[in-house]
């Protein structure tokens, strides 16, 4: 106010300060010299720098949105999740897994989320965390929380979970396919095209690997088993390589 800063710009400064605290490693100065002059823009920039200095990233290299070495994907909805596997052992079929499963926060059909992990869970000492999405159990695709719970309940011995480690961007989904020798002889049965840094599906073979999936021409390949799709050639090679090793989860 001493600088003659208008009330609405004061509000913007407060918003900037609040947002910067959420992501202290990012400073975005407003570009408004034409509206209020360089003095006001510099003042806002200095406020952002002050917040950054008062809450810098830790010396261990952790940045905003990370804690204990784990990424907090909910802080940025545009961070693509990766995949991981965890394994635990059940002594008997009656041995509870200790997991509470549900649909995701958007209640999307086909999702299996870990809502909670009890202290007695067999997965307590693994990398599994609440908020992870279960894509497969012992190599079997799962799309329903109740069915996933039944599979784990009926399993004795080792239980392996294929997981997605963060919230997917809105509108995206996982397509899961498992190759058979007969289909692999024909290839993946899709055609891809690179354009402006995106990998787009241009054709899906009606007799191919993805024929009975939800993949359609126009879909974008974002990740394959957690690895970012960069161009059509890299994505095609990556897809075939992972198909030779079992289940493939494509984020589209």
Short mmCIF file of C-alpha atoms in Angstrom, two decimals:
data_model
loop_
_atom_site.label_atom_id
_atom_site.label_comp_id
_atom_site.label_asym_id
_atom_site.label_seq_id
_atom_site.Cartn_x
_atom_site.Cartn_y
_atom_site.Cartn_z
CA UNK A 1 0.00 0.00 0.00
CA UNK A 2 2.93 2.33 0.71
CA UNK A 3 3.98 1.78 -2.91
CA UNK A 4 0.52 2.74 -4.08
CA UNK A 5 -0.35 -0.87 -4.93
CA UNK A 6 -4.06 -1.20 -5.83
CA UNK A 7 -6.25 -3.43 -3.67
CA UNK A 8 -6.83 -6.01 -6.40
CA UNK A 9 -3.09 -6.35 -6.97
CA UNK A 10 -2.57 -6.80 -3.24
CA UNK A 11 -4.93 -9.75 -3.44
CA UNK A 12 -2.94 -11.16 -6.33
CA UNK A 13 0.22 -10.86 -4.27
CA UNK A 14 -1.37 -12.84 -1.43
CA UNK A 15 -2.50 -15.53 -3.85
CA UNK A 16 0.98 -15.71 -5.31
CA UNK A 17 2.45 -16.08 -1.84
CA UNK A 18 0.01 -18.88 -0.98
CA UNK A 19 0.62 -20.78 -4.21
CA UNK A 20 4.37 -20.51 -3.91
CA UNK A 21 4.25 -22.07 -0.46
CA UNK A 22 2.55 -25.10 -1.97
CA UNK A 23 5.30 -25.44 -4.58
CA UNK A 24 8.32 -23.65 -3.08
CA UNK A 25 10.68 -24.76 -5.84
CA UNK A 26 8.66 -22.90 -8.47
CA UNK A 27 8.46 -19.13 -8.70
CA UNK A 28 6.20 -17.63 -11.34
CA UNK A 29 6.30 -13.85 -11.37
CA UNK A 30 3.21 -12.16 -12.82
CA UNK A 31 3.77 -10.36 -16.09
CA UNK A 32 1.84 -7.14 -15.56
CA UNK A 33 4.24 -4.19 -16.08
CA UNK A 34 1.85 -2.63 -18.56
CA UNK A 35 -0.95 -2.54 -15.99
CA UNK A 36 0.75 -1.26 -12.87
CA UNK A 37 4.33 -0.45 -13.85
CA UNK A 38 7.63 -2.18 -13.22
CA UNK A 39 7.65 -1.17 -9.55
CA UNK A 40 4.58 -3.25 -8.76
CA UNK A 41 5.80 -6.26 -10.76
CA UNK A 42 9.16 -6.15 -9.01
CA UNK A 43 7.40 -5.97 -5.65
CA UNK A 44 5.40 -9.12 -6.43
CA UNK A 45 8.52 -10.87 -7.67
CA UNK A 46 10.34 -9.99 -4.45
CA UNK A 47 7.44 -11.37 -2.39
CA UNK A 48 7.64 -14.67 -4.27
CA UNK A 49 11.41 -14.83 -3.75
CA UNK A 50 10.91 -14.15 -0.04
CA UNK A 51 8.56 -17.12 0.25
CA UNK A 52 11.05 -19.30 -1.63
CA UNK A 53 13.87 -18.31 0.70
CA UNK A 54 11.75 -18.90 3.80
CA UNK A 55 10.74 -22.40 2.63
CA UNK A 56 13.51 -23.75 0.38
CA UNK A 57 13.85 -27.35 -0.83
CA UNK A 58 15.59 -29.57 1.71
CA UNK A 59 19.27 -30.35 1.51
CA UNK A 60 18.42 -33.95 0.59
CA UNK A 61 17.19 -32.81 -2.79
CA UNK A 62 13.48 -33.16 -2.06
CA UNK A 63 11.30 -30.70 -3.87
CA UNK A 64 7.81 -29.46 -3.26
CA UNK A 65 5.28 -32.25 -3.53
CA UNK A 66 7.74 -34.91 -2.28
CA UNK A 67 8.04 -36.41 1.17
CA UNK A 68 10.39 -39.10 2.48
CA UNK A 69 11.67 -39.75 -0.99
CA UNK A 70 8.18 -40.48 -2.34
CA UNK A 71 6.44 -38.36 -4.92
CA UNK A 72 3.14 -36.81 -4.01
CA UNK A 73 1.37 -36.87 -7.36
CA UNK A 74 -1.75 -35.24 -5.97
CA UNK A 75 0.19 -31.95 -5.77
CA UNK A 76 0.33 -31.80 -9.55
CA UNK A 77 -2.39 -33.56 -11.56
CA UNK A 78 -0.25 -33.46 -14.71
CA UNK A 79 2.54 -35.68 -13.40
CA UNK A 80 2.27 -39.06 -15.13
CA UNK A 81 2.31 -41.98 -12.69
CA UNK A 82 4.81 -44.81 -12.95
CA UNK A 83 4.31 -48.49 -12.17
CA UNK A 84 5.88 -50.74 -9.58
CA UNK A 85 5.49 -54.23 -8.18
CA UNK A 86 5.25 -55.32 -4.57
CA UNK A 87 5.09 -58.83 -3.13
CA UNK A 88 3.97 -60.29 0.18
CA UNK A 89 3.18 -63.76 1.47
CA UNK A 90 -0.04 -65.16 2.91
CA UNK A 91 0.39 -68.07 5.28
CA UNK A 92 -3.08 -69.37 4.45
CA UNK A 93 -6.16 -68.43 2.48
CA UNK A 94 -7.73 -67.17 5.71
CA UNK A 95 -4.79 -64.84 6.33
CA UNK A 96 -6.19 -61.33 5.62
CA UNK A 97 -4.32 -59.04 3.27
CA UNK A 98 -5.08 -55.99 5.45
CA UNK A 99 -6.05 -53.81 2.48
CA UNK A 100 -9.15 -51.65 2.11
CA UNK A 101 -10.00 -51.26 -1.58
CA UNK A 102 -12.33 -48.88 -3.39
CA UNK A 103 -12.92 -47.06 -6.66
CA UNK A 104 -10.84 -43.94 -7.23
CA UNK A 105 -11.85 -40.48 -6.00
CA UNK A 106 -13.82 -39.89 -9.20
CA UNK A 107 -15.65 -43.25 -8.73
CA UNK A 108 -14.55 -44.39 -12.17
CA UNK A 109 -15.62 -47.90 -13.08
CA UNK A 110 -12.65 -50.18 -13.68
CA UNK A 111 -10.39 -48.73 -11.00
CA UNK A 112 -9.08 -50.49 -7.89
CA UNK A 113 -7.53 -48.13 -5.38
CA UNK A 114 -5.83 -48.84 -2.06
CA UNK A 115 -7.91 -46.76 0.30
CA UNK A 116 -6.21 -47.87 3.52
CA UNK A 117 -3.63 -50.33 4.85
CA UNK A 118 -4.16 -51.80 8.30
CA UNK A 119 -1.21 -52.08 10.71
CA UNK A 120 -1.41 -55.89 10.45
CA UNK A 121 -1.32 -55.93 6.65
CA UNK A 122 1.03 -58.36 4.92
CA UNK A 123 2.06 -55.40 2.75
CA UNK A 124 3.00 -53.14 5.65
CA UNK A 125 6.75 -53.47 5.02
CA UNK A 126 6.52 -53.01 1.26
CA UNK A 127 6.39 -49.92 -0.97
CA UNK A 128 2.59 -50.14 -1.17
CA UNK A 129 0.85 -46.97 -0.01
CA UNK A 130 -2.70 -45.71 0.30
CA UNK A 131 -3.59 -43.99 -2.96
CA UNK A 132 -1.86 -46.53 -5.19
CA UNK A 133 -3.93 -48.08 -7.96
CA UNK A 134 -3.87 -51.88 -8.33
CA UNK A 135 -3.60 -52.89 -11.98
CA UNK A 136 -3.03 -56.63 -11.60
CA UNK A 137 -2.77 -59.35 -8.95
CA UNK A 138 -0.39 -62.23 -9.71
CA UNK A 139 -0.54 -61.25 -13.37
CA UNK A 140 -4.34 -61.15 -13.53
CA UNK A 141 -5.95 -57.87 -14.57
CA UNK A 142 -8.34 -56.41 -12.00
CA UNK A 143 -11.00 -53.78 -12.61
CA UNK A 144 -13.29 -54.16 -9.62
CA UNK A 145 -12.44 -53.65 -5.92
CA UNK A 146 -14.66 -56.51 -4.76
CA UNK A 147 -13.24 -58.93 -7.32
CA UNK A 148 -9.71 -57.89 -6.40
CA UNK A 149 -10.45 -58.54 -2.73
CA UNK A 150 -11.84 -61.99 -3.60
CA UNK A 151 -8.71 -62.88 -5.59
CA UNK A 152 -6.45 -61.95 -2.69
CA UNK A 153 -8.68 -63.74 -0.21
CA UNK A 154 -8.53 -66.96 -2.24
CA UNK A 155 -4.76 -66.83 -2.67
CA UNK A 156 -2.29 -68.79 -0.56
CA UNK A 157 1.40 -68.07 -0.74
CA UNK A 158 2.94 -65.13 -2.54
CA UNK A 159 0.78 -62.22 -3.70
CA UNK A 160 2.29 -59.89 -6.29
CA UNK A 161 0.63 -56.56 -7.03
CA UNK A 162 1.27 -54.47 -10.12
CA UNK A 163 0.61 -50.87 -9.10
CA UNK A 164 0.33 -47.38 -10.44
CA UNK A 165 1.95 -45.03 -7.95
CA UNK A 166 -0.11 -41.87 -8.36
CA UNK A 167 -3.33 -40.21 -9.41
CA UNK A 168 -3.90 -40.35 -13.15
CA UNK A 169 -4.68 -37.07 -14.92
CA UNK A 170 -8.44 -36.66 -15.39
CA UNK A 171 -9.74 -38.36 -18.53
CA UNK A 172 -6.93 -40.93 -18.75
CA UNK A 173 -7.26 -44.68 -18.24
CA UNK A 174 -5.19 -47.86 -18.25
CA UNK A 175 -5.59 -50.41 -21.02
CA UNK A 176 -4.16 -53.77 -19.97
CA UNK A 177 -3.26 -56.51 -22.44
CA UNK A 178 -1.48 -59.84 -22.17
CA UNK A 179 0.05 -61.42 -25.23
CA UNK A 180 -0.43 -64.97 -26.41
CA UNK A 181 2.03 -66.74 -28.77
CA UNK A 182 -0.58 -66.83 -31.55
CA UNK A 183 -1.18 -63.08 -31.44
CA UNK A 184 2.48 -62.19 -30.95
CA UNK A 185 3.28 -63.76 -34.31
CA UNK A 186 1.10 -61.06 -35.90
CA UNK A 187 2.61 -58.20 -33.89
CA UNK A 188 0.80 -55.72 -31.67
CA UNK A 189 -1.85 -55.00 -34.29
CA UNK A 190 -1.84 -51.22 -33.96
CA UNK A 191 -0.40 -48.32 -35.89
CA UNK A 192 1.08 -45.27 -34.20
CA UNK A 193 1.92 -41.77 -35.36
CA UNK A 194 4.10 -39.09 -33.75
CA UNK A 195 2.89 -35.52 -33.96
CA UNK A 196 3.94 -32.51 -31.89
CA UNK A 197 5.55 -34.71 -29.26
CA UNK A 198 2.49 -36.95 -28.86
CA UNK A 199 2.05 -40.59 -29.86
CA UNK A 200 -1.39 -41.16 -31.38
CA UNK A 201 -3.11 -44.42 -32.31
CA UNK A 202 -4.15 -44.32 -35.97
CA UNK A 203 -5.35 -47.93 -36.44
CA UNK A 204 -6.39 -50.89 -34.28
CA UNK A 205 -6.39 -54.30 -35.98
CA UNK A 206 -9.75 -56.06 -35.34
CA UNK A 207 -7.85 -59.35 -34.95
CA UNK A 208 -4.90 -57.91 -33.08
CA UNK A 209 -3.77 -57.75 -29.50
CA UNK A 210 -5.82 -54.67 -28.64
CA UNK A 211 -8.96 -55.77 -30.51
CA UNK A 212 -10.92 -56.48 -27.34
CA UNK A 213 -9.50 -53.64 -25.29
CA UNK A 214 -10.86 -50.14 -25.04
CA UNK A 215 -8.15 -48.74 -27.32
CA UNK A 216 -9.43 -46.74 -30.29
CA UNK A 217 -7.93 -44.67 -33.12
CA UNK A 218 -7.26 -41.20 -31.82
CA UNK A 219 -6.16 -42.36 -28.34
CA UNK A 220 -2.80 -41.06 -27.13
CA UNK A 221 -0.15 -43.36 -25.69
CA UNK A 222 1.17 -41.65 -22.55
CA UNK A 223 3.10 -44.43 -20.79
CA UNK A 224 3.81 -48.14 -21.20
CA UNK A 225 4.33 -49.86 -17.86
CA UNK A 226 5.22 -46.47 -16.43
CA UNK A 227 7.70 -45.48 -19.15
CA UNK A 228 6.79 -42.31 -21.02
CA UNK A 229 5.96 -42.69 -24.71
CA UNK A 230 8.23 -40.29 -26.62
CA UNK A 231 7.68 -41.08 -30.30
CA UNK A 232 6.09 -43.76 -32.46
CA UNK A 233 9.29 -45.79 -33.04
CA UNK A 234 10.33 -45.83 -29.39
CA UNK A 235 6.77 -46.66 -28.29
CA UNK A 236 6.44 -49.54 -30.76
CA UNK A 237 9.73 -51.10 -29.64
CA UNK A 238 8.86 -50.55 -25.99
CA UNK A 239 5.46 -52.16 -26.45
CA UNK A 240 6.84 -55.30 -28.11
CA UNK A 241 9.59 -55.63 -25.52
CA UNK A 242 7.14 -55.53 -22.62
CA UNK A 243 4.69 -57.84 -24.38
CA UNK A 244 7.42 -60.48 -24.45
CA UNK A 245 7.59 -60.33 -20.65
CA UNK A 246 3.92 -60.55 -19.71
CA UNK A 247 1.20 -58.06 -18.90
CA UNK A 248 1.39 -54.58 -20.44
CA UNK A 249 -0.39 -51.56 -18.94
CA UNK A 250 -0.79 -48.63 -21.30
CA UNK A 251 -1.89 -45.26 -19.96
CA UNK A 252 -3.97 -43.50 -22.61
#
